[in-house]
XYZ file of C-alpha atoms in Angstrom:
176
model
C -27.541 -148.853 126.366
C -25.705 -149.933 129.466
C -22.144 -150.604 130.498
C -21.865 -154.208 131.657
C -19.309 -155.810 133.976
C -16.472 -157.595 132.213
C -15.699 -161.101 133.438
C -12.051 -161.888 134.121
C -10.039 -165.060 134.589
C -10.305 -167.502 136.278
C -14.113 -167.391 135.754
C -15.053 -170.729 134.132
C -17.603 -169.167 131.754
C -14.689 -167.857 129.674
C -13.862 -171.482 128.788
C -17.368 -172.351 127.605
C -18.485 -172.524 123.977
C -21.005 -169.855 123.021
C -24.333 -170.785 121.449
C -25.562 -169.735 118.023
C -27.809 -166.680 117.825
C -30.985 -168.056 116.224
C -32.757 -164.768 115.483
C -31.451 -161.223 115.161
C -34.044 -159.180 117.035
C -34.207 -156.066 119.199
C -32.803 -158.021 122.174
C -29.697 -159.012 120.174
C -29.267 -155.473 118.840
C -29.572 -154.083 122.397
C -26.951 -156.597 123.567
C -24.628 -155.485 120.742
C -25.119 -151.836 121.739
C -24.395 -152.638 125.391
C -21.275 -154.507 124.309
C -20.049 -151.560 122.230
C -20.639 -149.150 125.107
C -18.841 -151.531 127.491
C -15.926 -151.989 125.072
C -15.435 -148.246 124.555
C -15.692 -147.542 128.295
C -13.154 -150.243 129.243
C -11.391 -149.026 126.979
C -10.851 -151.818 124.478
C -11.006 -152.594 120.773
C -12.945 -155.869 120.891
C -15.407 -157.742 123.077
C -17.204 -161.090 122.880
C -20.597 -161.601 124.542
C -19.151 -164.308 126.794
C -16.916 -161.649 128.350
C -20.020 -160.040 129.839
C -21.488 -163.392 130.849
C -23.692 -164.015 127.802
C -22.998 -167.292 125.988
C -24.101 -166.099 122.543
C -22.027 -166.026 119.348
C -21.742 -162.252 119.118
C -18.663 -160.049 118.953
C -18.063 -156.325 118.595
C -14.868 -154.587 117.609
C -13.421 -151.281 116.530
C -9.812 -151.280 115.369
C -10.040 -147.493 114.819
C -10.581 -146.863 118.557
C -8.514 -143.906 119.588
C -7.648 -143.103 115.986
C -8.180 -139.623 114.594
C -10.692 -141.162 112.154
C -13.172 -141.638 114.999
C -15.203 -144.695 115.864
C -15.826 -147.465 113.348
C -17.790 -150.166 115.202
C -18.246 -153.631 113.703
C -20.836 -156.133 114.985
C -20.543 -159.770 113.941
C -23.194 -162.330 114.845
C -22.377 -166.039 114.468
C -18.979 -165.280 112.908
C -16.958 -168.088 111.386
C -13.601 -168.031 109.667
C -13.919 -169.400 106.141
C -10.311 -169.020 105.040
C -7.038 -167.514 106.119
C -3.954 -166.303 104.333
C -0.557 -167.977 104.527
C 1.302 -164.913 105.772
C 1.630 -164.777 109.563
C 1.361 -161.628 111.643
C 2.769 -161.228 115.150
C 0.950 -158.782 117.389
C 1.172 -157.990 121.085
C -2.296 -158.979 122.267
C -4.104 -158.107 125.443
C -7.572 -158.925 126.687
C -10.197 -157.182 128.781
C -10.691 -160.510 130.599
C -6.986 -160.587 131.549
C -6.411 -156.884 132.238
C -2.953 -155.363 131.877
C -1.386 -158.591 130.580
C 0.109 -158.671 127.090
C 1.993 -161.183 124.966
C 3.010 -161.587 121.352
C 0.753 -163.969 119.436
C 1.185 -165.139 115.852
C -1.959 -165.443 113.717
C -2.746 -165.255 109.995
C -2.534 -161.684 108.679
C -5.639 -162.156 106.493
C -8.918 -163.952 107.168
C -12.269 -164.207 105.421
C -15.204 -164.296 107.831
C -18.869 -165.123 107.273
C -21.266 -163.563 109.772
C -24.754 -162.157 110.222
C -25.104 -158.379 110.586
C -27.467 -156.490 112.927
C -30.121 -156.474 110.198
C -30.070 -160.281 110.061
C -28.326 -160.450 106.676
C -25.500 -162.893 106.025
C -22.246 -161.206 105.040
C -18.690 -162.157 104.121
C -15.749 -159.875 104.712
C -11.981 -159.996 104.485
C -10.098 -158.706 107.516
C -6.394 -157.892 107.375
C -3.615 -156.860 109.735
C -4.920 -155.582 113.105
C -8.543 -156.318 112.204
C -7.576 -159.900 111.275
C -5.851 -160.372 114.620
C -8.797 -158.803 116.412
C -11.523 -160.867 114.752
C -9.573 -164.093 115.370
C -9.022 -163.141 119.028
C -12.738 -162.466 119.544
C -13.869 -165.608 117.691
C -11.515 -167.569 119.953
C -13.566 -166.300 122.909
C -16.692 -167.825 121.366
C -14.918 -171.193 121.400
C -13.778 -170.846 125.016
C -10.188 -169.973 124.068
C -8.085 -167.083 125.333
C -5.074 -165.465 123.698
C -2.874 -167.062 126.357
C -3.785 -170.471 124.904
C -1.629 -169.556 121.898
C 1.439 -169.179 124.128
C 3.887 -171.830 125.209
C 3.019 -173.501 128.496
C 5.863 -171.673 130.231
C 4.878 -168.217 128.918
C 1.221 -168.848 129.769
C 2.094 -169.945 133.332
C 4.335 -166.909 133.885
C 1.717 -164.511 132.557
C -1.023 -166.012 134.763
C 1.233 -165.830 137.831
C 2.007 -162.199 137.048
C -1.713 -161.486 136.671
C -2.570 -163.101 140.030
C 0.259 -161.210 141.737
C -1.055 -157.936 140.320
C -4.574 -158.815 141.539
C -3.262 -159.543 145.057
C -1.368 -156.232 145.106
C -4.502 -154.374 144.016
C -6.561 -156.098 146.713
C -4.013 -155.070 149.368
C -4.018 -151.476 148.096
C -7.835 -151.401 148.250
C -7.780 -152.537 151.894
C -5.281 -149.832 152.855
């Protein structure tokens, strides 16, 4: 297992559509393990393969991160949302590819997802509340979408400006 570098905006790869994983093999399982290690080290609660520069339809998540229950990693290969509930849920989202930036995003509070597990078996699972938000956020990455795309144009522009300002300030501090 290895900790990989996380790609941040404005890298164009984050806007690309990820490709289907054709076969679940040791290489895919090793990638999933690297992604989990990277996610925990960041620290974060979700990561898509594209965020480490790999355009494959693979996400990892752990909504229990930091909880007294311990780690509860979930690996989803080729995930797709089959259905969603009618009840919305607003959550303040952040993203490892847009560090230290947060905004409230409304998404369905319940989703049913079909995916392939690390053993190569097709599964279906219902995700609710934080896990529903998380799985939708990560699947968005596979489609080249970021959480900021769910914001109004004005909010998105302000958040990106704030991010770039923070990056410039960090760069100045590193020089000094």
